[in-house]
Coordinates of C-alpha atoms in Angstrom, one line a residue:
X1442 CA -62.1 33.0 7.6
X1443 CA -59.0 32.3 9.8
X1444 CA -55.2 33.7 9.6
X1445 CA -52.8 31.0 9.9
X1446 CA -49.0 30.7 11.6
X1447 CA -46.8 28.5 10.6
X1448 CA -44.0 27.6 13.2
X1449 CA -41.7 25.0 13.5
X1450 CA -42.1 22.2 16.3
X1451 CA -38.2 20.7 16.6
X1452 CA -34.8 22.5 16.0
X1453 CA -36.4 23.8 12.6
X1454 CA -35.4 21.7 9.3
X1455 CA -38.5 20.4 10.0
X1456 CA -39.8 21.0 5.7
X1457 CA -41.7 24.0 6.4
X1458 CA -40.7 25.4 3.1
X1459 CA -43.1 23.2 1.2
X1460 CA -46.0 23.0 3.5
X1461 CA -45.8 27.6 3.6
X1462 CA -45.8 27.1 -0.4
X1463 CA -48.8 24.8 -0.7
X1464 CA -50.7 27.2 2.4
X1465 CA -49.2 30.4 0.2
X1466 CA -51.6 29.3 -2.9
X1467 CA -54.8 29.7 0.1
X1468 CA -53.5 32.8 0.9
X1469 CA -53.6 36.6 -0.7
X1470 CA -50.6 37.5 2.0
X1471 CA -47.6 35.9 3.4
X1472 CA -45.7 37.5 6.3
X1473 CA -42.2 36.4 7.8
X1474 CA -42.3 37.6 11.5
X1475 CA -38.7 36.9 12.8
X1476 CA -35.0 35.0 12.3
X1477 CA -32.7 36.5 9.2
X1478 CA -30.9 34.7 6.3
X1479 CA -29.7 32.2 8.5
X1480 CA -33.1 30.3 7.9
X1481 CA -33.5 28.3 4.7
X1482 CA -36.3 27.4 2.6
X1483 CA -36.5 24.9 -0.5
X1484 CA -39.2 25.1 -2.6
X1485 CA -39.8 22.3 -5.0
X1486 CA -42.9 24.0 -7.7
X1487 CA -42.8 22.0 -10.9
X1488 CA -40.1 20.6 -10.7
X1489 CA -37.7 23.7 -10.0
X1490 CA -36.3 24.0 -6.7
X1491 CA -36.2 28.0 -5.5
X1492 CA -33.8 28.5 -2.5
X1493 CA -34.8 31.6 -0.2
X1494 CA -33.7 32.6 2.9
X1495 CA -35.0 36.3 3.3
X1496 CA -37.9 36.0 1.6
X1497 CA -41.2 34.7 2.2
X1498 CA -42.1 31.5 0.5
X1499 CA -45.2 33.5 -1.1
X1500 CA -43.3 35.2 -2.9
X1501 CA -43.3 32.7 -5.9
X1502 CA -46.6 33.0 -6.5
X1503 CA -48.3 35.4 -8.6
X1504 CA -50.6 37.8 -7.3
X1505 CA -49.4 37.5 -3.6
X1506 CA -48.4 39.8 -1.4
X1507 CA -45.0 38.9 0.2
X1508 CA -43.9 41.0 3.9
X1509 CA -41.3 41.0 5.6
X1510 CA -42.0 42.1 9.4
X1511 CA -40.1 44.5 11.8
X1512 CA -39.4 41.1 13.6
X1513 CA -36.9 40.0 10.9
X1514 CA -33.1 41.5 11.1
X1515 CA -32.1 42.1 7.3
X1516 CA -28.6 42.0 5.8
X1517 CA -29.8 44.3 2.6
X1518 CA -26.9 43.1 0.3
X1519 CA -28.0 39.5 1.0
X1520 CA -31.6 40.4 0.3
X1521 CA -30.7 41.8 -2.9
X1522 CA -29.1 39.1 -4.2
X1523 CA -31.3 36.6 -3.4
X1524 CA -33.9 38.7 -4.9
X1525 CA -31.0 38.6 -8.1
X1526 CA -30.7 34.8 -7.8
X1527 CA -35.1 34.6 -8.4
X1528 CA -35.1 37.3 -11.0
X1529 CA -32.6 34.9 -13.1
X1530 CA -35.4 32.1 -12.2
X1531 CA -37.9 34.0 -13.8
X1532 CA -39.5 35.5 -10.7
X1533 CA -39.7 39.4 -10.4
X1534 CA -39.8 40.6 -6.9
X1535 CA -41.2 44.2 -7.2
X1536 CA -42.6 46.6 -4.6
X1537 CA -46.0 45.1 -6.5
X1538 CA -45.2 42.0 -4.5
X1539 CA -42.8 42.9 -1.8
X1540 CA -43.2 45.2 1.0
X1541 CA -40.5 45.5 3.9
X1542 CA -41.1 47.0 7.4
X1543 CA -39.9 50.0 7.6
X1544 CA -38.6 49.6 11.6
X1545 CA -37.0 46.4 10.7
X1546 CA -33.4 46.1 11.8
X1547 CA -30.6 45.9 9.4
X1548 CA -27.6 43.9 9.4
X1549 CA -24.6 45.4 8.8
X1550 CA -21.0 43.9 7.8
X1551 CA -19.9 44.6 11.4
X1552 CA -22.3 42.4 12.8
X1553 CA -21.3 39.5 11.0
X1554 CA -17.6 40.0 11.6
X1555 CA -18.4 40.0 14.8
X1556 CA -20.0 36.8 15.0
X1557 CA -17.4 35.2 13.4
X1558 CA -14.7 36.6 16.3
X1559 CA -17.2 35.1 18.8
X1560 CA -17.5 31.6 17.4
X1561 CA -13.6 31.7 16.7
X1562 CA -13.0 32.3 20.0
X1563 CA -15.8 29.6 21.2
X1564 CA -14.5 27.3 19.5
X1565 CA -11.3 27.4 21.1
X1566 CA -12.7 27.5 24.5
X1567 CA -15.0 24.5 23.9
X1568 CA -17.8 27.4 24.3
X1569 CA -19.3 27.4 20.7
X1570 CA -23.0 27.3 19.9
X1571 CA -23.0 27.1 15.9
X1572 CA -24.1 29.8 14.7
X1573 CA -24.2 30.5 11.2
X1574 CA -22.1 33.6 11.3
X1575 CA -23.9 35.7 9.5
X1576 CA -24.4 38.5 12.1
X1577 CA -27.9 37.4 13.2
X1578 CA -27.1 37.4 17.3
X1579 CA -25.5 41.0 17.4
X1580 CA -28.1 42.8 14.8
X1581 CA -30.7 41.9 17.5
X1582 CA -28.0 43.0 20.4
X1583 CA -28.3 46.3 18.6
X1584 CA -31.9 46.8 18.3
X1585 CA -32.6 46.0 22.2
X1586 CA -29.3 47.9 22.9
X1587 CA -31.5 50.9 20.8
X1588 CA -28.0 51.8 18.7
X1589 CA -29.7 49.2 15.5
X1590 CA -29.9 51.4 12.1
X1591 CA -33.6 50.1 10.5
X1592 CA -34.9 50.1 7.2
X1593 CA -36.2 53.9 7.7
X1594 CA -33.1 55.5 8.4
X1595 CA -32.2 54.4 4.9
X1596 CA -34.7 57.1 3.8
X1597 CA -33.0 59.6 5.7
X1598 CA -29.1 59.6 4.4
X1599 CA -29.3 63.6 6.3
X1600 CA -29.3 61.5 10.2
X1601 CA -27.5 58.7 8.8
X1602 CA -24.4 60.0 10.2
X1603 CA -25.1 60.7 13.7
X1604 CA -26.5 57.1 13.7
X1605 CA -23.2 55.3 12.6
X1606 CA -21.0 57.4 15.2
X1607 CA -23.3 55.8 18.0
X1608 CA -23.3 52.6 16.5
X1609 CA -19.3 52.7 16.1
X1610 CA -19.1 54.0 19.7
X1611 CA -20.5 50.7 20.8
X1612 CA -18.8 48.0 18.5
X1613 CA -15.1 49.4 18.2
X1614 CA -15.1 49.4 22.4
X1615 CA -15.9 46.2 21.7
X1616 CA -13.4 45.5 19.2
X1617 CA -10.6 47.2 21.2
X1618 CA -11.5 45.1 24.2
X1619 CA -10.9 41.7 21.4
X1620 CA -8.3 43.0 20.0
X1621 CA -9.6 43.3 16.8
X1622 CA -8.9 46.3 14.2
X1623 CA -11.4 49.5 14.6
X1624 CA -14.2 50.1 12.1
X1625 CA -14.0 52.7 9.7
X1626 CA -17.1 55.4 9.7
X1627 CA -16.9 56.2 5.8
X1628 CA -16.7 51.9 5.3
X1629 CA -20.4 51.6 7.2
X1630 CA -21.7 54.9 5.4
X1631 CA -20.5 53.9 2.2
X1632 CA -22.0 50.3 2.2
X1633 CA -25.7 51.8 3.0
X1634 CA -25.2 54.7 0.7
X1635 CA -24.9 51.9 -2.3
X1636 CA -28.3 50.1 -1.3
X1637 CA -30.3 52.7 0.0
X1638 CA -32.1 53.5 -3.0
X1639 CA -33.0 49.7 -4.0
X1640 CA -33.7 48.8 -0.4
X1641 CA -36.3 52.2 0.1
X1642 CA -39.0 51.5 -2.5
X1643 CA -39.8 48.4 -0.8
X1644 CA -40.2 50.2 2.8
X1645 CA -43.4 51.0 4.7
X1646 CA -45.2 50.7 7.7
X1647 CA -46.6 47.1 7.1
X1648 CA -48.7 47.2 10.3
X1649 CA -50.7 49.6 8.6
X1650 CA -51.4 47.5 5.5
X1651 CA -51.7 44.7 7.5
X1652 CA -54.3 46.4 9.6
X1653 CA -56.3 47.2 6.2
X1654 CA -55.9 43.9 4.5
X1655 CA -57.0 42.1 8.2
X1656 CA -60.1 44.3 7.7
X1657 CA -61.0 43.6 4.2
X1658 CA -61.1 40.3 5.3
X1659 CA -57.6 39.0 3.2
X1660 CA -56.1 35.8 4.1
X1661 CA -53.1 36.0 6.3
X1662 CA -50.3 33.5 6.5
X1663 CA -47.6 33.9 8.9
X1664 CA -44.1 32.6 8.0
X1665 CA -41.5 31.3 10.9
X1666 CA -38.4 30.3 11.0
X1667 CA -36.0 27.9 12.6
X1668 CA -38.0 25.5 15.4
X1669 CA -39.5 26.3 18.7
X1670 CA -36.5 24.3 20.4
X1671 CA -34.4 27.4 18.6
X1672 CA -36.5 29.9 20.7
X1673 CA -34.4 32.3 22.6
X1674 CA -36.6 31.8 25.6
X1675 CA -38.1 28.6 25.2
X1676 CA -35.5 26.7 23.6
X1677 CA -32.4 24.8 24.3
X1678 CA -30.6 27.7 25.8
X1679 CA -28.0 29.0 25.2
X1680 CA -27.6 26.6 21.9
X1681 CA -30.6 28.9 20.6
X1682 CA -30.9 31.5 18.1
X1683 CA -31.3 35.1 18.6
X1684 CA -35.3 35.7 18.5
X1685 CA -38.5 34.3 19.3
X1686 CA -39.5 31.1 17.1
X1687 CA -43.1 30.7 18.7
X1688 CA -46.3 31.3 17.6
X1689 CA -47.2 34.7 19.9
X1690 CA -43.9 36.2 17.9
X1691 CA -45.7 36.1 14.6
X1692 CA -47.7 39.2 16.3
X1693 CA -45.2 40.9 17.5
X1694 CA -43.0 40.6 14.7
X1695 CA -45.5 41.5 12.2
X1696 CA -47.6 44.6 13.8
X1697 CA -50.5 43.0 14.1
X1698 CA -52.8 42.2 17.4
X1699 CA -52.2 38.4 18.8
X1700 CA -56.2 37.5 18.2
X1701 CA -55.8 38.1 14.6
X1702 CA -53.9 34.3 14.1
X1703 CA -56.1 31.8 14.0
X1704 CA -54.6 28.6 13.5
X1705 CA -51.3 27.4 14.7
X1706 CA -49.6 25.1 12.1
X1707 CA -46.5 23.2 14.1
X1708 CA -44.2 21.9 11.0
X1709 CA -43.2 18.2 12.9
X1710 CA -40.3 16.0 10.8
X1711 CA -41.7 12.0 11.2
X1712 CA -38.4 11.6 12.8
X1713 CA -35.7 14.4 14.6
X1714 CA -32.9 16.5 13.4
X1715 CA -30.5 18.9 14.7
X1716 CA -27.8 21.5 12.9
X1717 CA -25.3 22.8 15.0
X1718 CA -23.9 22.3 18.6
X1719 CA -26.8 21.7 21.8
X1720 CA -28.4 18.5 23.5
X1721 CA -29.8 16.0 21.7
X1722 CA -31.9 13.3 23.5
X1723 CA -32.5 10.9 20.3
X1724 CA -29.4 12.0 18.4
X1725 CA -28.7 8.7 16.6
X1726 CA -24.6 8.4 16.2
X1727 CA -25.0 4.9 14.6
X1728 CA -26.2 3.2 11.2
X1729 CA -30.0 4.6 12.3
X1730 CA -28.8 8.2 12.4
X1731 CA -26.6 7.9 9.1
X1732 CA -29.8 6.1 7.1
X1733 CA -32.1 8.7 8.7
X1734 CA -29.2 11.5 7.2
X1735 CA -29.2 9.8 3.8
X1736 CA -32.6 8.7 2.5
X1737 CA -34.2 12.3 4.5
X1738 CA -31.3 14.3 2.3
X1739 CA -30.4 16.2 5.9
X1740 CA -28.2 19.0 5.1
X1741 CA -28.9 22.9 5.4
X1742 CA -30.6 24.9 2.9
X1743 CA -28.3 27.7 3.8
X1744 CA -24.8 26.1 5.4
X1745 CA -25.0 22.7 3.7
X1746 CA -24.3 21.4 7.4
X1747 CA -25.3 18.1 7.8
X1748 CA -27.2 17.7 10.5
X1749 CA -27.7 15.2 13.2
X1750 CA -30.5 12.3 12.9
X1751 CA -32.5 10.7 15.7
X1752 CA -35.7 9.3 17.0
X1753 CA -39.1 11.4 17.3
X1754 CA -39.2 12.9 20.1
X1755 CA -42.7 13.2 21.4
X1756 CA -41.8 14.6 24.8
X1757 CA -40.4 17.9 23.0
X1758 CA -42.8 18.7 20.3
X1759 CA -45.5 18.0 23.0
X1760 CA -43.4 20.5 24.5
X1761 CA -44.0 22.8 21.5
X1762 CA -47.7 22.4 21.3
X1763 CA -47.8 23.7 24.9
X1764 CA -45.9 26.9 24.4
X1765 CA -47.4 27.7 20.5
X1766 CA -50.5 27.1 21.4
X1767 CA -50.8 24.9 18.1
X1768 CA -54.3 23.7 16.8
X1769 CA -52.8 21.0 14.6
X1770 CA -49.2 19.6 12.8
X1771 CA -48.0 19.2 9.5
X1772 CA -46.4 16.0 9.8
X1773 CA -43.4 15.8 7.3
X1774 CA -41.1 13.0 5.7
X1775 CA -43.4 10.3 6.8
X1776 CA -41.7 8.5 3.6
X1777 CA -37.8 8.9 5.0
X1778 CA -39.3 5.8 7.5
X1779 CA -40.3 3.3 5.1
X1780 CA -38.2 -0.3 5.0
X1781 CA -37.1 0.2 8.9
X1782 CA -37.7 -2.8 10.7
X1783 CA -38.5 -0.9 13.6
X1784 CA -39.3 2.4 14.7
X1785 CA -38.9 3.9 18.0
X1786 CA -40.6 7.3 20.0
X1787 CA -39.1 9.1 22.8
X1788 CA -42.1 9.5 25.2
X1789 CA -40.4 10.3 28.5
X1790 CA -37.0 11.1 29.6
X1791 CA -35.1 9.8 32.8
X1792 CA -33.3 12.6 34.9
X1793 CA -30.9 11.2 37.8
X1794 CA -33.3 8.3 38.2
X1795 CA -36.2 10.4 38.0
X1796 CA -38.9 9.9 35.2
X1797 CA -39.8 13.5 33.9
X1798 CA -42.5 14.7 30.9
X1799 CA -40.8 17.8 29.7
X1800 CA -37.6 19.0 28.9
X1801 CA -35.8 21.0 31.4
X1802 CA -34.9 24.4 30.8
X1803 CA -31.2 23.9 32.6
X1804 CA -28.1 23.4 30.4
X1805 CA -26.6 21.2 33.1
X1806 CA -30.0 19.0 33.3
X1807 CA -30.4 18.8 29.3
X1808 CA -27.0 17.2 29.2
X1809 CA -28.2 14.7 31.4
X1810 CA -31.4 13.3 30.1
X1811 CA -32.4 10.0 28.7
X1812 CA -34.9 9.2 26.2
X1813 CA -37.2 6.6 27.1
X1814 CA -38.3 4.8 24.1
X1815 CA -41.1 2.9 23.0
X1816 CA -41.0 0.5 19.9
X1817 CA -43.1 0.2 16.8
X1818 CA -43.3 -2.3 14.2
X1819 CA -42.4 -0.6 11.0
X1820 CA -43.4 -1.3 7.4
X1821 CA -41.9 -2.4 4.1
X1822 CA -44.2 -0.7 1.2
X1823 CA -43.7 2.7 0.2
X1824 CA -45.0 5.4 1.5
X1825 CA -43.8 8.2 -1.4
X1826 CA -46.1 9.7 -3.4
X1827 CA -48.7 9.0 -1.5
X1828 CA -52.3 11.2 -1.2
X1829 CA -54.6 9.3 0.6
X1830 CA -54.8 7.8 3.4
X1831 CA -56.0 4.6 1.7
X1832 CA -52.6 4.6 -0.1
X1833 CA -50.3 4.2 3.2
X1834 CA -49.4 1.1 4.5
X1835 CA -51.3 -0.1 7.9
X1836 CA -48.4 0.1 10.2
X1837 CA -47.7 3.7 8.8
X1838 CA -51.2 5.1 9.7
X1839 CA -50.3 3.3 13.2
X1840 CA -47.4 5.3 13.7
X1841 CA -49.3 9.0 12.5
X1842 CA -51.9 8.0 14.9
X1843 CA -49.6 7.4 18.0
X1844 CA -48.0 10.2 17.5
X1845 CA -51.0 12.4 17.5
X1846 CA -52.0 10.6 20.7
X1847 CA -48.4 11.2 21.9
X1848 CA -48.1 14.8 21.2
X1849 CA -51.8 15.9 22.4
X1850 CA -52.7 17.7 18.7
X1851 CA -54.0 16.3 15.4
X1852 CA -52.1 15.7 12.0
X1853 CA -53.9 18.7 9.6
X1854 CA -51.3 17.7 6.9
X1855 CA -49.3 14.7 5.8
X1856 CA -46.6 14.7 3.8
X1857 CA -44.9 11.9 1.9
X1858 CA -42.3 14.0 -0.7
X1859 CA -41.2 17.1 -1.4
X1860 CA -43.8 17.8 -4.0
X1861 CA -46.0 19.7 -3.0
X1862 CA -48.7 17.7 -4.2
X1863 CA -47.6 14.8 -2.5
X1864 CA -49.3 15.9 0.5
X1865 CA -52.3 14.2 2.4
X1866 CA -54.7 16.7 3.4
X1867 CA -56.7 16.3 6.5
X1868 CA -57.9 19.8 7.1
X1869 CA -57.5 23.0 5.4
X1870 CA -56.2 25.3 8.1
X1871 CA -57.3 28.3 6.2
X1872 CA -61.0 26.8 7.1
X1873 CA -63.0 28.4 10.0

């Protein structure tokens, strides 16, 4: 019996909301390891669609066990209402079903006010990234700046205090320096007072239980966010988010030893999207991009951005397999493709006359690549709905193929809807 990640290959938005759901029925525990509520999920389960953004997908399901890792950055009121919004769709998240680490960082009003400054300010300048100000990027300044208030402290109203004042200390410097109003103490004390008790029950040291349920031999799914193109390190910096989106992060943000995942699931959309500000090698400005947009239903599950539609790039998520380490892909929206003429796949780029197989870390560099394409036939029957590979059209099972070939991994999963059902399955990564 294997554990499994789940990370995304692209700039995220890849659909790995459905394929965690359909994993989260093989599994007895589902663990989200990093990112905040600026990730969204959609959930499609008999029809009813259940929007999370905090919560891992598992938690939907009876009789699983859904974690939330010290690797996450938590905005407790948003938790709480999203845990409001399920309750009035007929799921009950308890401490039964939901544990929280208890040395996960919190995010606190000032955090996202301060995000909002920033990309005011950035977006006069010409400087903005896109974030999703909701105070993601400073909550994890705080917790390697070792001023965050966690989850624990919750438990502790006594050292509260003394944890604020050095917290302040930092942010209304800050604010002075932007000249920006100073933070009252009693306005952050009183908005953990009002949630501590709700947010506490839910606390513990999930590396601990993780430990034991590794042991007894439970089935372990690991929950990412965003894409690995997002990665703070590995991604298209600085138009990144604020953590680690790859695979080794799911140990680290979770508590548990790297050899205890298995199997590397990379989410990869049939085609490539972006939200937000940051290169773009097959962006698709044109009719191509806006079809792409329309028929794949390409806005945010959290911002209702739209986002930006272009080729698949095979050079980047080739990329992605390199640095996740990923044993197979879940190849998504294979359906969004059907009635194009023609298809194309970036498989190289061109750097100042230079043919290059990777994409360069350098800002300056990113701005200046171009895709190399190759062109596929494409294929007028549907592809929606279907199960089997007997049920696609030939030219469709071309294209899955090349990419494989392309990429340098194998297609584990295929889908061709958001059902869940609607999914081809190739091999069960939960197998050993």
């Amino acid at each position: 019996m294997t554990n499994v990640a789940v990370v995304g290959s692209q700039w995220g938005d890849e659909g790995k909301g459905k394929i965690v759901d359909w994993l989260s029925e093989r599994a007895d525990i589902v663990v989200r390891f990093q990112g905040g509520h600026n990730a969204g999920h959609t959930l499609v389960i008999d029809g009813i669609s259940y929007k999370l953004s905090l919560l891992p997908s598992g938690v939907v399901r009876k009789g699983k066990l859904a974690i939330i890792g010290n690797g996450v950055v938590i905005d407790p009121h948003a938790l709480l209402a999203e845990i409001e919004r399920l309750g009035e769709q007929g799921v009950k998240v308890t401490h039964e079903n939901l544990r929280i680490a208890d040395n996960a960082t919190l995010i606190l009003s000032l955090h996202r006010e301060l995000d909002a400054i920033r990309e005011d300010a950035a977006s006069n300048s010409g400087t903005k990234i896109g974030t999703t100000r909701r105070g993601i990027g400073p909550a994890y300044e705080d917790k390697v700046g070792r001023r965050a208030i966690r989850v624990l402290d919750l438990a502790n109203l006594e050292t509260l205090p003394q944890k604020i004042d050095r917290i302040l200390t930092h942010h209304n410097a800050l604010r002075r320096g932007l000249d920006q109003p100073e933070i009252e103490f009693d306005t952050i004390l009183q908005e953990l007072t009002e949630v501590a008790e709700r947010i506490v029950p839910f606390s513990e040291p999930v590396w601990r239980l993780l430990d034991k349920e590794k042991r007894k031999g439970s089935r372990i799914l690991f929950e990412g966010a965003q894409g690995t193109m997002l990665d703070i390190d590995h991604g298209t910096y600085p138009f990144v988010t604020s953590s680690n989106t790859v695979a080794g992060q799911a140990a680290a943000g979770s508590g548990i030893g790297p050899g205890s995942v298995g199997y590397i699931l990379g989410i990869t959309k049939a085609y490539t999207t972006r939200v937000g500000e940051g290169p773009f090698p097959t962006e698709q400005d044109n009719e191509v991009g806006n079809f792409l947009g329309e028929r794949g239903h390409e806005f945010g599950t959290v911002t209702g951005r739209k986002r930006r539609c272009g080729w698949f790039d095979a050079t980047m998520v080739r990329q992605a397999v390199a640095t996740n380490g990923i044993t197979g892909i879940a190849l998504t929206k294979l359906d969004v493709l059907d009635g194009l003429e023609e298809i194309k796949i970036c498989t190289g780029y061109m750097l100042d006359g230079e043919k290059i197989d990777y994409l360069p870390a350098s800002q300056g560099r990113q701005a200046r690549v171009e895709p190399i394409y190759e062109t596929l036939e494409g294929w007028k029957d549907t592809t929606v709905g279907a199960r089997t590979w007997n049920e696609l059209p030939a030219q469709a099972v071309k294209y899955v193929r090349h990419v494989e070939e392309l990429i340098g991994a194998p297609v584990a999963l295929l889908s061709t809807s958001p059902e869940r059902d609607d999914t081809i399955l190739v091999h069960d990564p939960f197998q050993d």
